[in-house]
Every structure is written in C-alpha cells, then in structure tokens.
PDB file of C-alpha atoms in Angstrom:
ATOM      1  CA  MET A   1     349.974  70.427 145.155  1.00 49.00           C
ATOM      2  CA  THR A   2     350.009  67.530 147.623  1.00 53.00           C
ATOM      3  CA  ALA A   3     346.947  65.573 148.680  1.00 47.00           C
ATOM      4  CA  MET A   4     347.294  67.062 152.165  1.00 42.00           C
ATOM      5  CA  THR A   5     347.364  70.602 150.783  1.00 50.00           C
ATOM      6  CA  THR A   6     344.388  69.854 148.544  1.00 55.00           C
ATOM      7  CA  GLY A   7     342.477  68.466 151.495  1.00 58.00           C
ATOM      8  CA  SER A   8     343.256  71.519 153.605  1.00 60.00           C
ATOM      9  CA  THR A   9     342.131  73.821 150.793  1.00 69.00           C
ATOM     10  CA  SER A  10     338.900  71.869 150.361  1.00 82.00           C
ATOM     11  CA  ARG A  11     338.182  72.085 154.093  1.00 78.00           C
ATOM     12  CA  ALA A  12     338.906  75.810 154.079  1.00 77.00           C
ATOM     13  CA  ASP A  13     336.598  76.330 151.099  1.00 81.00           C
ATOM     14  CA  ALA A  14     333.872  74.270 152.758  1.00 84.00           C
ATOM     15  CA  ASN A  15     334.256  76.262 155.981  1.00 84.00           C
ATOM     16  CA  ARG A  16     334.062  79.535 154.078  1.00 88.00           C
ATOM     17  CA  ARG A  17     330.914  78.418 152.234  1.00 90.00           C
ATOM     18  CA  ARG A  18     329.295  77.249 155.457  1.00 91.00           C
ATOM     19  CA  ILE A  19     330.116  80.540 157.181  1.00 92.00           C
ATOM     20  CA  LEU A  20     328.549  82.497 154.302  1.00 93.00           C
ATOM     21  CA  ASP A  21     325.408  80.348 154.233  1.00 90.00           C
ATOM     22  CA  VAL A  22     324.964  80.530 157.994  1.00 93.00           C
ATOM     23  CA  ALA A  23     325.726  84.259 158.036  1.00 91.00           C
ATOM     24  CA  LEU A  24     322.999  84.867 155.466  1.00 87.00           C
ATOM     25  CA  ALA A  25     320.482  82.908 157.536  1.00 86.00           C
ATOM     26  CA  GLU A  26     321.509  84.641 160.761  1.00 88.00           C
ATOM     27  CA  LEU A  27     321.421  88.130 159.267  1.00 85.00           C
ATOM     28  CA  LEU A  28     318.001  87.472 157.743  1.00 78.00           C
ATOM     29  CA  ARG A  29     316.836  86.372 161.190  1.00 80.00           C
ATOM     30  CA  ASP A  30     318.668  89.108 163.095  1.00 82.00           C
ATOM     31  CA  PRO A  31     320.158  92.029 161.102  1.00 79.00           C
ATOM     32  CA  ASP A  32     322.325  92.871 164.124  1.00 84.00           C
ATOM     33  CA  ALA A  33     323.842  89.379 164.383  1.00 88.00           C
ATOM     34  CA  SER A  34     327.456  89.600 165.534  1.00 92.00           C
ATOM     35  CA  MET A  35     330.472  87.678 164.272  1.00 93.00           C
ATOM     36  CA  ASP A  36     330.342  85.669 167.522  1.00 94.00           C
ATOM     37  CA  GLN A  37     326.735  84.679 166.846  1.00 94.00           C
ATOM     38  CA  ILE A  38     327.577  83.687 163.291  1.00 93.00           C
ATOM     39  CA  ALA A  39     330.562  81.618 164.462  1.00 93.00           C
ATOM     40  CA  ARG A  40     328.460  79.757 167.026  1.00 93.00           C
ATOM     41  CA  ALA A  41     325.698  79.095 164.498  1.00 93.00           C
ATOM     42  CA  ALA A  42     328.260  77.822 161.988  1.00 90.00           C
ATOM     43  CA  GLY A  43     329.830  75.541 164.582  1.00 90.00           C
ATOM     44  CA  VAL A  44     333.268  77.107 164.278  1.00 88.00           C
ATOM     45  CA  VAL A  45     335.424  79.211 166.557  1.00 89.00           C
ATOM     46  CA  ARG A  46     335.466  82.977 166.190  1.00 90.00           C
ATOM     47  CA  ARG A  47     339.033  82.881 164.905  1.00 91.00           C
ATOM     48  CA  THR A  48     337.952  80.730 161.949  1.00 90.00           C
ATOM     49  CA  VAL A  49     335.376  83.307 160.867  1.00 92.00           C
ATOM     50  CA  TYR A  50     337.909  86.113 161.101  1.00 93.00           C
ATOM     51  CA  GLY A  51     340.411  83.962 159.208  1.00 92.00           C
ATOM     52  CA  HIS A  52     338.112  84.129 156.183  1.00 93.00           C
ATOM     53  CA  PHE A  53     336.604  87.564 156.767  1.00 94.00           C
ATOM     54  CA  PRO A  54     338.637  90.210 158.601  1.00 94.00           C
ATOM     55  CA  SER A  55     335.540  92.159 159.650  1.00 92.00           C
ATOM     56  CA  ARG A  56     331.756  91.979 159.758  1.00 90.00           C
ATOM     57  CA  GLU A  57     331.678  94.532 156.947  1.00 86.00           C
ATOM     58  CA  ALA A  58     333.874  92.285 154.775  1.00 90.00           C
ATOM     59  CA  LEU A  59     331.541  89.349 155.413  1.00 91.00           C
ATOM     60  CA  ILE A  60     328.470  91.391 154.519  1.00 86.00           C
ATOM     61  CA  SER A  61     330.202  92.790 151.448  1.00 85.00           C
ATOM     62  CA  THR A  62     330.905  89.262 150.215  1.00 89.00           C
ATOM     63  CA  LEU A  63     327.272  88.287 150.742  1.00 87.00           C
ATOM     64  CA  VAL A  64     326.136  91.370 148.838  1.00 84.00           C
ATOM     65  CA  ASP A  65     328.449  90.491 145.928  1.00 85.00           C
ATOM     66  CA  GLU A  66     326.936  87.008 145.825  1.00 86.00           C
ATOM     67  CA  ALA A  67     323.433  88.461 145.941  1.00 84.00           C
ATOM     68  CA  VAL A  68     324.129  90.779 143.014  1.00 84.00           C
ATOM     69  CA  GLN A  69     325.563  87.906 140.964  1.00 87.00           C
ATOM     70  CA  ALA A  70     322.489  85.818 141.738  1.00 87.00           C
ATOM     71  CA  LEU A  71     320.265  88.710 140.613  1.00 86.00           C
ATOM     72  CA  ALA A  72     322.218  89.066 137.379  1.00 86.00           C
ATOM     73  CA  ASP A  73     321.974  85.332 136.661  1.00 88.00           C
ATOM     74  CA  ALA A  74     318.222  85.302 137.363  1.00 87.00           C
ATOM     75  CA  ASP A  75     317.689  88.338 135.129  1.00 87.00           C
ATOM     76  CA  ALA A  76     319.642  86.836 132.239  1.00 85.00           C
ATOM     77  CA  GLY A  77     317.874  83.492 132.536  1.00 86.00           C
ATOM     78  CA  ALA A  78     314.412  85.051 132.643  1.00 85.00           C
ATOM     79  CA  ARG A  79     314.967  87.149 129.509  1.00 82.00           C
ATOM     80  CA  THR A  80     316.403  84.361 127.334  1.00 81.00           C
ATOM     81  CA  ARG A  81     314.724  84.171 123.928  1.00 82.00           C
ATOM     82  CA  VAL A  82     312.031  86.740 124.817  1.00 85.00           C
ATOM     83  CA  GLY A  83     311.567  89.289 122.040  1.00 87.00           C
ATOM     84  CA  ASP A  84     308.829  91.548 123.403  1.00 92.00           C
ATOM     85  CA  PRO A  85     310.352  94.235 125.676  1.00 94.00           C
ATOM     86  CA  ALA A  86     307.350  94.372 128.023  1.00 95.00           C
ATOM     87  CA  GLU A  87     307.302  90.611 128.475  1.00 94.00           C
ATOM     88  CA  ALA A  88     311.084  90.613 128.933  1.00 93.00           C
ATOM     89  CA  VAL A  89     310.792  93.225 131.704  1.00 93.00           C
ATOM     90  CA  ALA A  90     307.968  91.258 133.343  1.00 93.00           C
ATOM     91  CA  ARG A  91     309.932  88.009 133.281  1.00 92.00           C
ATOM     92  CA  SER A  92     313.062  89.765 134.501  1.00 91.00           C
ATOM     93  CA  VAL A  93     311.384  91.386 137.509  1.00 90.00           C
ATOM     94  CA  LEU A  94     309.490  88.219 138.435  1.00 90.00           C
ATOM     95  CA  GLY A  95     312.670  86.196 137.970  1.00 88.00           C
ATOM     96  CA  ILE A  96     314.839  88.364 140.167  1.00 86.00           C
ATOM     97  CA  TRP A  97     312.128  88.948 142.764  1.00 86.00           C
ATOM     98  CA  GLU A  98     312.560  85.473 144.203  1.00 80.00           C
ATOM     99  CA  ILE A  99     316.238  86.263 144.671  1.00 80.00           C
ATOM    100  CA  ALA A 100     315.542  89.841 145.751  1.00 73.00           C
ATOM    101  CA  ASP A 101     313.045  88.643 148.329  1.00 63.00           C
ATOM    102  CA  ARG A 102     315.561  86.200 149.787  1.00 67.00           C
ATOM    103  CA  TYR A 103     318.131  88.954 150.107  1.00 69.00           C
ATOM    104  CA  ARG A 104     315.807  91.834 150.986  1.00 70.00           C
ATOM    105  CA  LEU A 105     316.892  92.109 154.625  1.00 64.00           C
ATOM    106  CA  LEU A 106     320.506  91.727 153.625  1.00 66.00           C
ATOM    107  CA  ILE A 107     320.182  94.510 151.038  1.00 68.00           C
ATOM    108  CA  ALA A 108     318.575  96.771 153.628  1.00 66.00           C
ATOM    109  CA  LEU A 109     321.487  95.973 155.931  1.00 68.00           C
ATOM    110  CA  ALA A 110     324.005  96.599 153.166  1.00 64.00           C
ATOM    111  CA  GLN A 111     322.543 100.038 152.529  1.00 63.00           C
ATOM    112  CA  ARG A 112     323.864 100.944 155.974  1.00 67.00           C
ATOM    113  CA  THR A 113     327.181  99.120 155.902  1.00 67.00           C
ATOM    114  CA  VAL A 114     328.270  99.087 152.252  1.00 62.00           C
ATOM    115  CA  THR A 115     326.504 102.374 151.429  1.00 62.00           C
ATOM    116  CA  VAL A 116     323.865 102.922 148.790  1.00 62.00           C
ATOM    117  CA  GLN A 117     326.568 104.024 146.340  1.00 68.00           C
ATOM    118  CA  GLY A 118     328.325 100.701 146.834  1.00 74.00           C
ATOM    119  CA  ILE A 119     325.107  98.879 145.988  1.00 74.00           C
ATOM    120  CA  ARG A 120     324.615 101.003 142.869  1.00 75.00           C
ATOM    121  CA  GLU A 121     328.147 100.281 141.672  1.00 81.00           C
ATOM    122  CA  ARG A 122     327.642  96.542 142.136  1.00 82.00           C
ATOM    123  CA  LEU A 123     324.365  96.689 140.179  1.00 81.00           C
ATOM    124  CA  ALA A 124     325.944  98.516 137.198  1.00 86.00           C
ATOM    125  CA  PRO A 125     326.125  95.476 134.851  1.00 87.00           C
ATOM    126  CA  LEU A 126     322.535  94.489 135.650  1.00 86.00           C
ATOM    127  CA  ARG A 127     321.438  98.093 135.110  1.00 88.00           C
ATOM    128  CA  ALA A 128     323.210  98.231 131.746  1.00 91.00           C
ATOM    129  CA  ASN A 129     321.159  95.261 130.551  1.00 89.00           C
ATOM    130  CA  LYS A 130     317.984  96.928 131.781  1.00 91.00           C
ATOM    131  CA  ILE A 131     318.869 100.173 129.961  1.00 94.00           C
ATOM    132  CA  ARG A 132     319.278  98.310 126.671  1.00 93.00           C
ATOM    133  CA  LEU A 133     315.949  96.559 127.179  1.00 93.00           C
ATOM    134  CA  LEU A 134     314.141  99.789 128.076  1.00 95.00           C
ATOM    135  CA  GLN A 135     315.680 101.595 125.113  1.00 96.00           C
ATOM    136  CA  LYS A 136     314.460  98.836 122.801  1.00 95.00           C
ATOM    137  CA  GLY A 137     310.961  99.210 124.252  1.00 95.00           C
ATOM    138  CA  LEU A 138     311.038 102.988 123.868  1.00 96.00           C
ATOM    139  CA  ASP A 139     312.274 102.708 120.263  1.00 96.00           C
ATOM    140  CA  GLU A 140     309.515 100.233 119.418  1.00 95.00           C
ATOM    141  CA  GLY A 141     306.810 102.267 121.134  1.00 95.00           C
ATOM    142  CA  VAL A 142     306.084  99.511 123.665  1.00 95.00           C
ATOM    143  CA  PHE A 143     307.159 101.863 126.446  1.00 96.00           C
ATOM    144  CA  SER A 144     306.364 105.555 126.786  1.00 95.00           C
ATOM    145  CA  SER A 145     308.199 107.742 129.273  1.00 93.00           C
ATOM    146  CA  PRO A 146     309.415 111.332 129.479  1.00 94.00           C
ATOM    147  CA  LEU A 147     312.603 109.895 130.991  1.00 95.00           C
ATOM    148  CA  PRO A 148     315.457 108.530 128.879  1.00 96.00           C
ATOM    149  CA  ALA A 149     316.214 104.832 129.318  1.00 96.00           C
ATOM    150  CA  PRO A 150     319.163 105.292 131.747  1.00 95.00           C
ATOM    151  CA  ALA A 151     317.062 107.446 134.098  1.00 96.00           C
ATOM    152  CA  LEU A 152     314.094 105.087 133.801  1.00 95.00           C
ATOM    153  CA  ALA A 153     316.360 102.177 134.770  1.00 93.00           C
ATOM    154  CA  TYR A 154     317.251 104.024 137.998  1.00 89.00           C
ATOM    155  CA  VAL A 155     313.562 104.596 138.695  1.00 92.00           C
ATOM    156  CA  HIS A 156     312.845 100.880 138.268  1.00 90.00           C
ATOM    157  CA  GLU A 157     315.760  99.966 140.519  1.00 85.00           C
ATOM    158  CA  GLN A 158     314.661 102.296 143.301  1.00 86.00           C
ATOM    159  CA  MET A 159     311.069 101.108 143.002  1.00 89.00           C
ATOM    160  CA  LEU A 160     312.174  97.532 143.652  1.00 86.00           C
ATOM    161  CA  PHE A 161     314.193  98.637 146.670  1.00 82.00           C
ATOM    162  CA  ALA A 162     311.147 100.555 147.919  1.00 87.00           C
ATOM    163  CA  VAL A 163     308.891  97.517 147.558  1.00 88.00           C
ATOM    164  CA  MET A 164     311.447  95.438 149.476  1.00 83.00           C
ATOM    165  CA  GLU A 165     311.335  97.990 152.266  1.00 82.00           C
ATOM    166  CA  ALA A 166     307.528  97.870 152.222  1.00 87.00           C
ATOM    167  CA  VAL A 167     307.728  94.094 152.688  1.00 85.00           C
ATOM    168  CA  ASN A 168     310.227  94.567 155.523  1.00 79.00           C
ATOM    169  CA  ASP A 169     307.820  96.979 157.223  1.00 84.00           C
ATOM    170  CA  GLY A 170     304.891  94.593 156.840  1.00 87.00           C
ATOM    171  CA  LEU A 171     302.973  96.820 154.427  1.00 93.00           C
ATOM    172  CA  VAL A 172     302.691  94.121 151.764  1.00 89.00           C
ATOM    173  CA  THR A 173     303.273  90.371 151.849  1.00 88.00           C
ATOM    174  CA  ALA A 174     306.302  88.962 150.089  1.00 80.00           C
ATOM    175  CA  GLN A 175     304.041  86.674 148.056  1.00 78.00           C
ATOM    176  CA  GLU A 176     301.968  89.455 146.517  1.00 86.00           C
ATOM    177  CA  ALA A 177     304.847  91.925 146.339  1.00 89.00           C
ATOM    178  CA  GLY A 178     306.487  90.251 143.333  1.00 89.00           C
ATOM    179  CA  ARG A 179     303.501  90.601 141.030  1.00 91.00           C
ATOM    180  CA  SER A 180     302.657  94.060 142.345  1.00 92.00           C
ATOM    181  CA  ALA A 181     306.233  95.257 141.858  1.00 92.00           C
ATOM    182  CA  THR A 182     306.267  93.923 138.296  1.00 94.00           C
ATOM    183  CA  VAL A 183     303.011  95.679 137.377  1.00 95.00           C
ATOM    184  CA  THR A 184     304.301  98.891 138.991  1.00 94.00           C
ATOM    185  CA  VAL A 185     307.567  98.753 137.026  1.00 94.00           C
ATOM    186  CA  LEU A 186     305.699  98.216 133.751  1.00 96.00           C
ATOM    187  CA  THR A 187     303.242 101.047 134.384  1.00 96.00           C
ATOM    188  CA  ALA A 188     306.163 103.331 135.256  1.00 94.00           C
ATOM    189  CA  ALA A 189     307.498 102.562 131.779  1.00 95.00           C
ATOM    190  CA  GLY A 190     304.183 103.667 130.273  1.00 95.00           C
ATOM    191  CA  VAL A 191     302.424 100.320 129.822  1.00 95.00           C
ATOM    192  CA  PRO A 192     298.681 100.723 130.569  1.00 95.00           C
ATOM    193  CA  ALA A 193     297.808  99.215 133.957  1.00 95.00           C
ATOM    194  CA  SER A 194     295.266  96.781 132.514  1.00 95.00           C
ATOM    195  CA  LEU A 195     297.758  95.444 129.982  1.00 95.00           C
ATOM    196  CA  ALA A 196     300.532  95.252 132.573  1.00 95.00           C
ATOM    197  CA  THR A 197     298.286  93.348 134.999  1.00 96.00           C
ATOM    198  CA  ALA A 198     297.188  90.886 132.309  1.00 96.00           C
ATOM    199  CA  LEU A 199     300.758  90.327 131.138  1.00 95.00           C
ATOM    200  CA  VAL A 200     302.059  89.690 134.642  1.00 94.00           C
ATOM    201  CA  ALA A 201     299.206  87.279 135.334  1.00 93.00           C
ATOM    202  CA  LYS A 202     299.955  85.382 132.106  1.00 93.00           C
ATOM    203  CA  VAL A 203     303.678  85.126 132.796  1.00 91.00           C
ATOM    204  CA  SER A 204     303.128  84.155 136.443  1.00 87.00           C
ATOM    205  CA  GLU A 205     300.822  81.295 135.542  1.00 83.00           C
ATOM    206  CA  GLU A 206     303.258  79.639 133.150  1.00 78.00           C
TER     207      GLU A 206
END
C-alpha cells in the first residue's frame, strides 16, 4: 500500500469517525435530524456522508452497534473480580447506565428505525452474561424470583428501557435515574428494597 493510499484511507476513516460522532450529537439534540443536517454539522458535503452510509437507517444502525458494544464493555468492566451476584448486578447496571444515558435518545430512535427485535438481537451477548449472573444468584439464594433466569434477564432489560423512556419524558432526572434503576432491578430479582438501596448507595460512593 502506497503512502498516498494510506493517507487517503486515514482521511476516509477520520471522516467516517467524525460523521458518526457528529451524527450522535445531532440525533441526541434532534431525533429527526436529516442527513443534510448531519453533513452540515460535520463540515462535509452530503455526498461524503452517503459515501460512508448509504441511508439514514444505515447510519443509525452503525451508531446502535457502537452503543451496544460500549454497553457490553461497560458491563464487563464493572463486573470484573466481583463475586457477589447482587453487587455484580448493581455495578453492572450503574456501569452501563452512564453509557445507556448517553445513548437513551438514540435507542428510542432505533426502536422505530431498527425495530425492537433488532435491538434485542444486538443485545444477545450482553443478555447471555446477565443470564449467567442471575442464575448464579438464584442458585446461591441471593436472588428469589418465580421467573427463570432467562425470563428475568428480559424483565431487567425492559425495565432499563422503560426508565430511559421516563427520563426522555421528564418524569425522572438522568442523575437520579441510574441509582433508582439499579435498586428497581435488584428488587425485581427478589433483593429486599432496604438491602438493595444500601448496596447501591455503597457502590455509588466508591
């Protein structure tokens, strides 16, 4: 590969990254932002945006894929070397909430453009980790639920989406939503509310 080709590739990669970063900011500001708006905000011509992403749906789909990967990375990092299932769930939810909050408008947008099923498919690896963690908690008696771990994982997932929507609708502030969502997820798994609240407070203050 020649230096000229390498330089062109680097510029193309930089343009693509800039378009994605600007698109995220624009869509968070205005969920109906058009490709023209995104191009202007990125300081490129419309043709450049379409050169990287053939449609608005393709652009949003790429952003959703990045969001899911960021969620998975945050979840894995938060649970590292944590043995107690309840604490692991608390750290996981608090860890991903910062990412989830950043992408909450984008996820709401993706539910319309990528479809809810598309979101669920993308979240499958993250959900598999959560199922293993919930099963461990159920086996150890830390959690208590009439639902099996796979079903409980779906409940947790939908609860987080619901809290995001509540933030979007102004029913709860983003700042308090993270802790509240974590306590809610733990109580749904059968952890007493007082214990869940104390655990979340402890983890949050570290």
